[in-house]
Amino acid sequence: MTPSEPAVASHTWVAVPEGSDFPVTNLPYGVFCPNNGSRPNGGGGGRRIGVAIGDQILDLSAAAARGLIDEPSQMLRADSLNQFLASGRPEWDRIRARVTQLLCEESQRGAVERMLIPQADAEMCLPFEVADYVDFYASMDHALNVGAIFRPDSPALPANWKHLPIGYHGRAGTVVVSGTDVVRPSGQRKPADAQAPTYGPSQRLDIEAEVGFVVGTPSERGAQVSIGGLADHVFGVVLLNDWSARDIQAWEYVPLGPFLGKSFATTISPWVVPLAALEAARIAGPAQEPEPLRYLRRAEDWGLDLSIEVDCNGTVISRPPFATMYWTADQQLAHLTVNGASLRTGDLFASGTVSGPEPGQRGSLLELSWSGRDPVTLGDGSTRSFLEDGDTVTLRASAPGLGGTRIGFGTCTGTIRPAS
Ligand code: MN
């Protein structure tokens, strides 16, 4: 532990299975709906806010209703995290400390145990109303690979790439929670050797393994968020799959960037892991040469040592290391607001595809199969260059937690359904 790290209660009275993503040092927030008629003590039906602990959920809505947690304006008795996200860093820290106390002090057990429900008896919902959604392009290995595949006759990195975190505004309304099916998109695509585009289902449907940052505290229009503002504005982190139709994308993206090739669906994991749980995962970002402009110069370490896993139909096809990302989240947030654009509670900004330097660390099938030249072999002997109908892709990730623990993110999963 570093001296600045707060004391950690690492022992809970809850039985947490060995290797669980959710030890008491994690405590991610989500929104769930009890099923099978399960009704936790003190609560009704419908959507509720909860915190994951082991393979259970602590019903925070019930705990607040019973007076076990002080909450301004009933923000924990809501059907999304937005009010809680808007409450800001001091409240996030206060409630995290109180939940830790409830789950670690034996004296609380009698009152709190009745508010635990098995995750198996709950359906997870989209945890917050997504305001604006931005996606970056922060992995140099990914950018080099995509440049080599899409633009073989040009320099792989665009001239601006090392000077600013490149991004685009995506479609907030089609961000869905893990477990939601993804219908294969249709659109225009034009093979390089064809005279004219045709319309039809995408034949090059792909994934992008990413990490998403969830904004809580808003900012004023006209005001910049400085490079040191990440922890004040960002509540936590989710896994994100930026599903991408490469054939639609390749034909439409010049000169304004991604549009319909990505806007049909973006999947996020249901549990938002607080930045506070990731203190032990913080590392220096990679050295940057040339040095970026002043507003982008790092003041703190906001690289994150997350190990990601990409699973297709039960076969792990890649292990992208988030630690290699060239641009870090503090730089992305500073860049996103440098023109005075305001932040709203529920804004989501994603890292961009996470790819490491090794072939087994690439975060998209485009790179893994090198645009179809080297198909990926799955456990059943079948091969994939891009996704087939019925394929299920699941992202997982883990990181060093406080007090020598390991924390996880749960799963970010989706299954491809045929074009409608
Ligand atoms: Mn992306």
Short mmCIF file of C-alpha atoms and ligand atoms in Angstrom, two decimals:
data_model
loop_
_atom_site.label_atom_id
_atom_site.label_comp_id
_atom_site.label_asym_id
_atom_site.label_seq_id
_atom_site.Cartn_x
_atom_site.Cartn_y
_atom_site.Cartn_z
CA MET A 1 0.00 0.00 0.00
CA THR A 2 1.19 3.49 -0.74
CA PRO A 3 1.11 5.98 2.16
CA SER A 4 -1.66 8.00 0.51
CA GLU A 5 -3.95 4.99 0.23
CA PRO A 6 -6.81 5.04 2.72
CA ALA A 7 -7.11 2.29 5.28
CA VAL A 8 -9.08 -0.55 3.77
CA ALA A 9 -11.52 -2.77 5.53
CA SER A 10 -10.85 -5.97 3.63
CA HIS A 11 -12.85 -8.33 5.79
CA THR A 12 -16.56 -8.61 5.25
CA TRP A 13 -19.07 -10.83 7.01
CA VAL A 14 -20.54 -11.65 3.58
CA ALA A 15 -19.33 -14.98 2.16
CA VAL A 16 -17.41 -13.87 -0.94
CA PRO A 17 -16.35 -16.76 -3.21
CA GLU A 18 -12.62 -17.06 -3.90
CA GLY A 19 -11.72 -15.22 -7.10
CA SER A 20 -14.95 -13.20 -7.19
CA ASP A 21 -14.91 -10.01 -9.27
CA PHE A 22 -16.59 -8.29 -6.34
CA PRO A 23 -14.62 -8.41 -3.09
CA VAL A 24 -15.44 -5.72 -0.54
CA THR A 25 -12.63 -3.55 -1.96
CA ASN A 26 -14.59 -3.16 -5.21
CA LEU A 27 -18.25 -2.26 -4.41
CA PRO A 28 -19.42 -1.29 -7.91
CA TYR A 29 -22.85 0.30 -8.40
CA GLY A 30 -25.60 -0.93 -10.67
CA VAL A 31 -29.34 -0.94 -11.22
CA PHE A 32 -31.20 -4.21 -10.95
CA CYS A 33 -34.66 -5.65 -11.08
CA PRO A 34 -35.42 -8.56 -8.75
CA ASN A 35 -36.95 -11.49 -10.63
CA ASN A 36 -38.51 -14.79 -9.58
CA GLY A 37 -40.79 -12.81 -7.28
CA SER A 38 -37.79 -12.03 -5.05
CA ARG A 39 -38.58 -9.06 -2.83
CA PRO A 40 -35.79 -7.88 -0.58
CA ASN A 41 -36.77 -6.75 2.88
CA GLY A 42 -37.90 -3.16 2.89
CA GLY A 43 -38.45 -2.86 -0.83
CA GLY A 44 -41.03 -3.22 -3.53
CA GLY A 45 -40.56 -4.33 -7.12
CA GLY A 46 -39.12 -2.45 -10.05
CA ARG A 47 -35.67 -1.03 -10.63
CA ARG A 48 -33.43 -0.55 -7.65
CA ILE A 49 -29.90 0.67 -7.01
CA GLY A 50 -27.48 -1.90 -5.64
CA VAL A 51 -23.85 -2.62 -4.92
CA ALA A 52 -22.26 -5.94 -5.88
CA ILE A 53 -20.61 -7.96 -3.13
CA GLY A 54 -19.44 -11.50 -3.96
CA ASP A 55 -22.27 -13.18 -5.86
CA GLN A 56 -24.91 -11.03 -4.18
CA ILE A 57 -26.28 -7.50 -4.41
CA LEU A 58 -26.75 -5.17 -1.47
CA ASP A 59 -30.04 -3.39 -2.14
CA LEU A 60 -29.08 0.24 -1.48
CA SER A 61 -32.60 1.46 -2.15
CA ALA A 62 -33.82 -0.74 0.71
CA ALA A 63 -30.90 0.21 2.97
CA ALA A 64 -31.64 3.91 2.42
CA ALA A 65 -35.36 3.40 2.97
CA ARG A 66 -34.56 1.72 6.31
CA GLY A 67 -32.37 4.65 7.35
CA LEU A 68 -29.12 2.69 7.24
CA ILE A 69 -27.63 5.18 4.78
CA ASP A 70 -28.21 8.93 4.93
CA GLU A 71 -28.96 10.20 1.46
CA PRO A 72 -29.89 13.66 0.26
CA SER A 73 -33.14 13.82 -1.73
CA GLN A 74 -33.65 10.06 -1.87
CA MET A 75 -31.02 9.69 -4.57
CA LEU A 76 -30.53 5.99 -3.79
CA ARG A 77 -34.28 5.33 -4.05
CA ALA A 78 -34.25 5.93 -7.80
CA ASP A 79 -34.35 3.79 -10.93
CA SER A 80 -31.01 5.06 -12.28
CA LEU A 81 -27.70 6.17 -10.84
CA ASN A 82 -27.96 9.69 -12.28
CA GLN A 83 -28.92 11.56 -9.11
CA PHE A 84 -26.21 9.75 -7.18
CA LEU A 85 -23.70 10.46 -9.96
CA ALA A 86 -24.63 14.16 -9.84
CA SER A 87 -24.04 14.37 -6.09
CA GLY A 88 -20.27 14.66 -6.52
CA ARG A 89 -17.03 13.35 -5.08
CA PRO A 90 -17.60 14.06 -1.34
CA GLU A 91 -20.95 12.20 -1.39
CA TRP A 92 -19.50 9.32 -3.46
CA ASP A 93 -16.75 8.92 -0.87
CA ARG A 94 -19.10 9.23 2.10
CA ILE A 95 -21.54 6.63 0.81
CA ARG A 96 -18.73 4.25 -0.18
CA ALA A 97 -17.33 4.48 3.35
CA ARG A 98 -20.79 3.82 4.85
CA VAL A 99 -21.46 0.82 2.57
CA THR A 100 -18.04 -0.59 3.49
CA GLN A 101 -18.95 -0.19 7.16
CA LEU A 102 -22.32 -1.92 6.70
CA LEU A 103 -20.64 -4.88 4.98
CA CYS A 104 -17.67 -5.18 7.33
CA GLU A 105 -18.97 -4.53 10.83
CA GLU A 106 -20.44 -7.63 12.41
CA SER A 107 -22.82 -5.42 14.40
CA GLN A 108 -24.54 -4.37 11.16
CA ARG A 109 -25.05 -7.90 9.93
CA GLY A 110 -28.49 -8.49 11.43
CA ALA A 111 -29.99 -5.44 9.75
CA VAL A 112 -28.12 -5.64 6.46
CA GLU A 113 -28.12 -9.36 5.68
CA ARG A 114 -31.83 -9.25 4.81
CA MET A 115 -31.06 -6.69 2.10
CA LEU A 116 -28.78 -8.98 0.13
CA ILE A 117 -30.21 -10.75 -2.86
CA PRO A 118 -28.41 -13.27 -5.10
CA GLN A 119 -27.22 -11.83 -8.41
CA ALA A 120 -28.75 -14.94 -9.97
CA ASP A 121 -32.18 -13.68 -8.86
CA ALA A 122 -31.80 -10.26 -10.45
CA GLU A 123 -31.84 -8.82 -13.93
CA MET A 124 -29.35 -6.03 -14.50
CA CYS A 125 -30.52 -2.82 -16.19
CA LEU A 126 -28.72 0.07 -17.86
CA PRO A 127 -27.14 1.66 -14.77
CA PHE A 128 -27.51 5.31 -15.78
CA GLU A 129 -29.22 7.42 -18.42
CA VAL A 130 -26.48 8.07 -20.93
CA ALA A 131 -26.20 11.78 -21.73
CA ASP A 132 -23.55 12.32 -24.41
CA TYR A 133 -21.33 9.54 -25.69
CA VAL A 134 -17.84 10.14 -27.05
CA ASP A 135 -15.39 7.53 -28.27
CA PHE A 136 -11.63 8.10 -28.46
CA TYR A 137 -8.83 6.36 -30.37
CA ALA A 138 -6.12 6.23 -27.72
CA SER A 139 -4.22 2.99 -28.37
CA MET A 140 -1.18 3.56 -30.56
CA ASP A 141 -0.97 -0.13 -31.44
CA HIS A 142 -4.62 -0.08 -32.55
CA ALA A 143 -4.14 3.11 -34.56
CA LEU A 144 -1.03 1.68 -36.26
CA ASN A 145 -2.84 -1.56 -37.12
CA VAL A 146 -5.96 0.17 -38.47
CA GLY A 147 -3.83 2.65 -40.42
CA ALA A 148 -1.87 -0.18 -42.02
CA ILE A 149 -5.09 -2.06 -42.92
CA PHE A 150 -7.29 0.87 -44.09
CA ARG A 151 -4.65 3.20 -45.51
CA PRO A 152 -1.68 1.05 -46.63
CA ASP A 153 -0.28 3.83 -48.82
CA SER A 154 -0.30 6.57 -46.15
CA PRO A 155 1.54 7.01 -42.86
CA ALA A 156 -0.20 4.70 -40.35
CA LEU A 157 -0.59 7.44 -37.72
CA PRO A 158 -2.44 10.59 -38.85
CA ALA A 159 -0.37 13.80 -38.45
CA ASN A 160 -2.47 14.93 -35.46
CA TRP A 161 -2.44 11.60 -33.57
CA LYS A 162 0.38 12.35 -31.10
CA HIS A 163 -0.80 15.92 -30.53
CA LEU A 164 -4.40 15.33 -29.45
CA PRO A 165 -6.64 12.46 -28.38
CA ILE A 166 -8.71 11.87 -31.53
CA GLY A 167 -12.38 11.17 -30.87
CA TYR A 168 -15.87 11.37 -32.32
CA HIS A 169 -19.34 11.90 -30.89
CA GLY A 170 -21.30 8.66 -30.91
CA ARG A 171 -24.94 7.83 -30.33
CA ALA A 172 -25.97 7.86 -26.65
CA GLY A 173 -29.45 6.49 -27.33
CA THR A 174 -28.16 3.12 -28.52
CA VAL A 175 -25.91 2.37 -25.55
CA VAL A 176 -27.32 -0.87 -24.10
CA VAL A 177 -26.62 -2.97 -21.04
CA SER A 178 -24.70 -6.23 -21.19
CA GLY A 179 -26.90 -9.15 -22.24
CA THR A 180 -28.87 -7.16 -24.83
CA ASP A 181 -28.92 -8.85 -28.24
CA VAL A 182 -27.33 -6.96 -31.14
CA VAL A 183 -29.15 -7.08 -34.48
CA ARG A 184 -26.78 -7.19 -37.43
CA PRO A 185 -26.94 -3.75 -39.05
CA SER A 186 -27.71 -3.17 -42.71
CA GLY A 187 -26.43 -0.30 -44.77
CA GLN A 188 -24.33 0.78 -47.71
CA ARG A 189 -21.05 -0.93 -48.37
CA LYS A 190 -18.76 -0.88 -51.38
CA PRO A 191 -16.02 -3.45 -51.84
CA ALA A 192 -12.84 -1.90 -53.24
CA ASP A 193 -13.24 -3.68 -56.57
CA ALA A 194 -16.93 -2.82 -57.03
CA GLN A 195 -18.15 0.00 -59.27
CA ALA A 196 -20.96 1.15 -56.97
CA PRO A 197 -22.20 0.58 -53.42
CA THR A 198 -24.91 -1.94 -52.58
CA TYR A 199 -27.34 -2.15 -49.64
CA GLY A 200 -27.58 -5.12 -47.30
CA PRO A 201 -26.58 -6.68 -43.98
CA SER A 202 -23.02 -5.94 -42.88
CA GLN A 203 -20.65 -8.73 -43.82
CA ARG A 204 -17.81 -7.46 -41.66
CA LEU A 205 -19.38 -7.07 -38.22
CA ASP A 206 -16.76 -6.57 -35.53
CA ILE A 207 -16.15 -5.75 -31.89
CA GLU A 208 -14.01 -3.13 -30.18
CA ALA A 209 -12.87 -3.97 -26.63
CA GLU A 210 -12.86 -0.70 -24.71
CA VAL A 211 -13.11 0.91 -21.30
CA GLY A 212 -15.76 3.59 -20.66
CA PHE A 213 -15.56 6.49 -18.17
CA VAL A 214 -18.80 7.66 -16.53
CA VAL A 215 -19.18 11.37 -15.75
CA GLY A 216 -20.97 12.35 -12.55
CA THR A 217 -20.28 16.00 -11.79
CA PRO A 218 -21.32 18.32 -14.63
CA SER A 219 -19.40 21.41 -15.78
CA GLU A 220 -20.47 24.85 -16.99
CA ARG A 221 -20.62 25.63 -20.68
CA GLY A 222 -17.67 27.86 -21.51
CA ALA A 223 -15.50 26.44 -18.72
CA GLN A 224 -12.64 24.02 -19.32
CA VAL A 225 -12.06 21.03 -17.08
CA SER A 226 -8.37 21.05 -16.30
CA ILE A 227 -6.05 18.06 -16.56
CA GLY A 228 -6.37 17.61 -12.79
CA GLY A 229 -10.17 17.41 -12.89
CA LEU A 230 -10.74 13.72 -13.57
CA ALA A 231 -11.49 12.54 -10.02
CA ASP A 232 -13.84 15.49 -9.41
CA HIS A 233 -15.94 14.76 -12.50
CA VAL A 234 -15.64 11.05 -13.27
CA PHE A 235 -17.36 8.61 -10.92
CA GLY A 236 -16.26 5.31 -12.36
CA VAL A 237 -15.47 2.89 -15.10
CA VAL A 238 -17.31 0.27 -17.18
CA LEU A 239 -16.31 -2.20 -19.88
CA LEU A 240 -17.59 -1.23 -23.30
CA ASN A 241 -17.97 -3.02 -26.63
CA ASP A 242 -18.14 -0.58 -29.53
CA TRP A 243 -19.72 -2.93 -32.09
CA SER A 244 -18.53 -1.86 -35.54
CA ALA A 245 -19.64 -2.73 -39.08
CA ARG A 246 -16.32 -2.42 -40.91
CA ASP A 247 -17.77 -2.50 -44.42
CA ILE A 248 -20.28 0.28 -43.65
CA GLN A 249 -17.56 2.22 -41.79
CA ALA A 250 -14.97 1.93 -44.58
CA TRP A 251 -17.33 3.42 -47.18
CA GLU A 252 -18.81 6.23 -45.06
CA TYR A 253 -16.04 7.49 -42.79
CA VAL A 254 -14.19 9.96 -45.05
CA PRO A 255 -14.13 12.87 -44.25
CA LEU A 256 -16.32 13.14 -41.10
CA GLY A 257 -15.51 9.92 -39.26
CA PRO A 258 -17.64 7.04 -37.95
CA PHE A 259 -21.43 7.31 -38.36
CA LEU A 260 -23.84 4.43 -39.09
CA GLY A 261 -21.09 1.81 -38.94
CA LYS A 262 -21.03 2.20 -35.16
CA SER A 263 -24.25 3.92 -34.06
CA PHE A 264 -26.48 0.82 -34.10
CA ALA A 265 -25.35 -0.51 -30.67
CA THR A 266 -22.74 0.00 -27.95
CA THR A 267 -22.76 -2.42 -25.01
CA ILE A 268 -21.62 -1.55 -21.48
CA SER A 269 -21.15 -3.74 -18.41
CA PRO A 270 -23.88 -3.29 -15.76
CA TRP A 271 -21.59 -2.52 -12.81
CA VAL A 272 -19.88 0.87 -12.59
CA VAL A 273 -16.57 0.36 -10.78
CA PRO A 274 -15.79 3.51 -8.74
CA LEU A 275 -12.50 5.29 -9.42
CA ALA A 276 -11.99 4.92 -5.66
CA ALA A 277 -11.76 1.13 -6.12
CA LEU A 278 -9.05 1.56 -8.76
CA GLU A 279 -6.50 3.47 -6.65
CA ALA A 280 -4.16 0.46 -6.61
CA ALA A 281 -4.48 0.06 -10.40
CA ARG A 282 -3.21 3.56 -11.18
CA ILE A 283 0.07 3.71 -13.11
CA ALA A 284 1.96 6.30 -15.11
CA GLY A 285 0.81 6.47 -18.71
CA PRO A 286 3.37 5.73 -21.44
CA ALA A 287 5.97 8.43 -22.17
CA GLN A 288 4.72 10.92 -24.75
CA GLU A 289 6.97 12.30 -27.47
CA PRO A 290 6.51 15.02 -28.59
CA GLU A 291 5.37 16.54 -25.32
CA PRO A 292 1.71 17.54 -25.70
CA LEU A 293 0.48 21.13 -25.39
CA ARG A 294 0.22 22.49 -21.85
CA TYR A 295 -3.47 21.73 -21.25
CA LEU A 296 -2.78 18.05 -21.99
CA ARG A 297 0.32 17.63 -19.82
CA ARG A 298 -0.33 15.02 -17.16
CA ALA A 299 -0.38 16.16 -13.53
CA GLU A 300 -1.11 12.75 -11.96
CA ASP A 301 -0.90 9.08 -12.90
CA TRP A 302 -4.12 8.10 -14.62
CA GLY A 303 -2.93 5.10 -16.56
CA LEU A 304 -4.84 2.05 -15.33
CA ASP A 305 -3.43 -1.47 -15.08
CA LEU A 306 -6.51 -3.33 -16.31
CA SER A 307 -6.16 -6.76 -17.90
CA ILE A 308 -8.95 -7.28 -20.43
CA GLU A 309 -10.13 -10.58 -21.91
CA VAL A 310 -12.12 -10.97 -25.14
CA ASP A 311 -14.15 -14.19 -25.36
CA CYS A 312 -15.97 -15.39 -28.48
CA ASN A 313 -18.36 -18.33 -27.96
CA GLY A 314 -16.29 -19.57 -25.00
CA THR A 315 -12.82 -19.15 -26.51
CA VAL A 316 -10.58 -16.35 -25.25
CA ILE A 317 -9.32 -14.77 -28.48
CA SER A 318 -7.40 -11.81 -27.04
CA ARG A 319 -6.00 -10.28 -23.85
CA PRO A 320 -5.65 -6.52 -24.42
CA PRO A 321 -3.58 -4.66 -21.78
CA PHE A 322 -5.16 -1.28 -20.91
CA ALA A 323 -1.85 -0.16 -19.35
CA THR A 324 -0.45 0.46 -22.85
CA MET A 325 -2.97 3.20 -23.78
CA TYR A 326 -1.07 6.25 -25.06
CA TRP A 327 -3.67 8.87 -24.08
CA THR A 328 -5.05 8.59 -20.55
CA ALA A 329 -8.55 9.49 -19.31
CA ASP A 330 -7.48 12.75 -17.65
CA GLN A 331 -6.09 13.92 -20.99
CA GLN A 332 -9.24 12.84 -22.82
CA LEU A 333 -11.44 14.76 -20.36
CA ALA A 334 -9.29 17.89 -20.63
CA HIS A 335 -9.39 17.69 -24.42
CA LEU A 336 -13.14 17.02 -24.52
CA THR A 337 -13.81 20.29 -22.67
CA VAL A 338 -10.94 22.52 -23.89
CA ASN A 339 -13.30 24.33 -26.27
CA GLY A 340 -15.78 25.06 -23.47
CA ALA A 341 -18.10 22.15 -24.20
CA SER A 342 -19.94 21.34 -20.98
CA LEU A 343 -20.19 17.98 -19.25
CA ARG A 344 -23.52 16.51 -18.21
CA THR A 345 -24.21 13.89 -15.58
CA GLY A 346 -24.34 10.57 -17.41
CA ASP A 347 -21.83 11.51 -20.10
CA LEU A 348 -19.85 8.49 -21.20
CA PHE A 349 -16.47 8.67 -22.87
CA ALA A 350 -14.72 5.56 -24.08
CA SER A 351 -11.03 4.88 -24.47
CA GLY A 352 -11.01 3.59 -28.01
CA THR A 353 -10.14 0.02 -28.91
CA VAL A 354 -7.56 -1.40 -26.54
CA SER A 355 -4.78 -3.21 -28.42
CA GLY A 356 -1.35 -4.13 -27.14
CA PRO A 357 1.81 -4.67 -29.19
CA GLU A 358 1.45 -8.47 -29.46
CA PRO A 359 -0.88 -10.22 -31.95
CA GLY A 360 -2.77 -11.90 -29.06
CA GLN A 361 -3.47 -8.50 -27.51
CA ARG A 362 -5.57 -6.94 -30.27
CA GLY A 363 -8.99 -5.62 -29.31
CA SER A 364 -10.86 -6.10 -32.61
CA LEU A 365 -11.39 -8.90 -35.13
CA LEU A 366 -10.28 -6.48 -37.86
CA GLU A 367 -6.82 -6.58 -36.31
CA LEU A 368 -6.90 -10.16 -35.00
CA SER A 369 -7.76 -11.53 -38.47
CA TRP A 370 -5.83 -8.75 -40.25
CA SER A 371 -8.93 -7.82 -42.22
CA GLY A 372 -9.68 -11.46 -43.03
CA ARG A 373 -6.22 -12.58 -44.10
CA ASP A 374 -5.57 -14.63 -40.92
CA PRO A 375 -8.91 -15.93 -39.54
CA VAL A 376 -9.10 -16.63 -35.80
CA THR A 377 -9.71 -20.27 -34.78
CA LEU A 378 -12.26 -20.91 -32.01
CA GLY A 379 -12.39 -23.85 -29.59
CA ASP A 380 -14.86 -25.78 -31.76
CA GLY A 381 -12.46 -25.63 -34.72
CA SER A 382 -14.49 -23.03 -36.62
CA THR A 383 -12.81 -19.84 -37.78
CA ARG A 384 -13.84 -16.19 -37.73
CA SER A 385 -12.68 -13.17 -39.67
CA PHE A 386 -15.76 -11.27 -38.53
CA LEU A 387 -18.85 -12.16 -36.45
CA GLU A 388 -21.51 -14.63 -37.55
CA ASP A 389 -25.16 -14.61 -36.49
CA GLY A 390 -25.49 -16.38 -33.13
CA ASP A 391 -21.98 -15.48 -31.98
CA THR A 392 -21.66 -14.29 -28.38
CA VAL A 393 -18.83 -11.94 -27.44
CA THR A 394 -18.00 -11.32 -23.78
CA LEU A 395 -15.50 -8.84 -22.36
CA ARG A 396 -14.06 -9.30 -18.86
CA ALA A 397 -11.38 -7.40 -16.99
CA SER A 398 -9.54 -7.40 -13.72
CA ALA A 399 -7.27 -4.99 -11.90
CA PRO A 400 -5.23 -4.78 -8.71
CA GLY A 401 -7.56 -3.80 -5.88
CA LEU A 402 -6.84 -2.18 -2.55
CA GLY A 403 -5.02 -4.15 0.14
CA GLY A 404 -3.55 -6.71 -2.28
CA THR A 405 -6.94 -7.87 -3.59
CA ARG A 406 -7.99 -8.38 -7.22
CA ILE A 407 -11.13 -6.74 -8.47
CA GLY A 408 -13.17 -7.43 -11.60
CA PHE A 409 -15.73 -5.67 -13.76
CA GLY A 410 -18.28 -8.44 -14.30
CA THR A 411 -19.14 -9.21 -17.90
CA CYS A 412 -19.95 -7.09 -20.95
CA THR A 413 -21.68 -9.48 -23.32
CA GLY A 414 -23.85 -9.51 -26.43
CA THR A 415 -25.13 -12.02 -28.98
CA ILE A 416 -25.53 -11.26 -32.70
CA ARG A 417 -29.02 -11.72 -34.15
CA PRO A 418 -29.71 -11.87 -37.89
CA ALA A 419 -30.40 -8.65 -39.79
CA SER A 420 -34.06 -7.71 -39.61
MN MN B 1 -14.38 2.50 -30.74
#
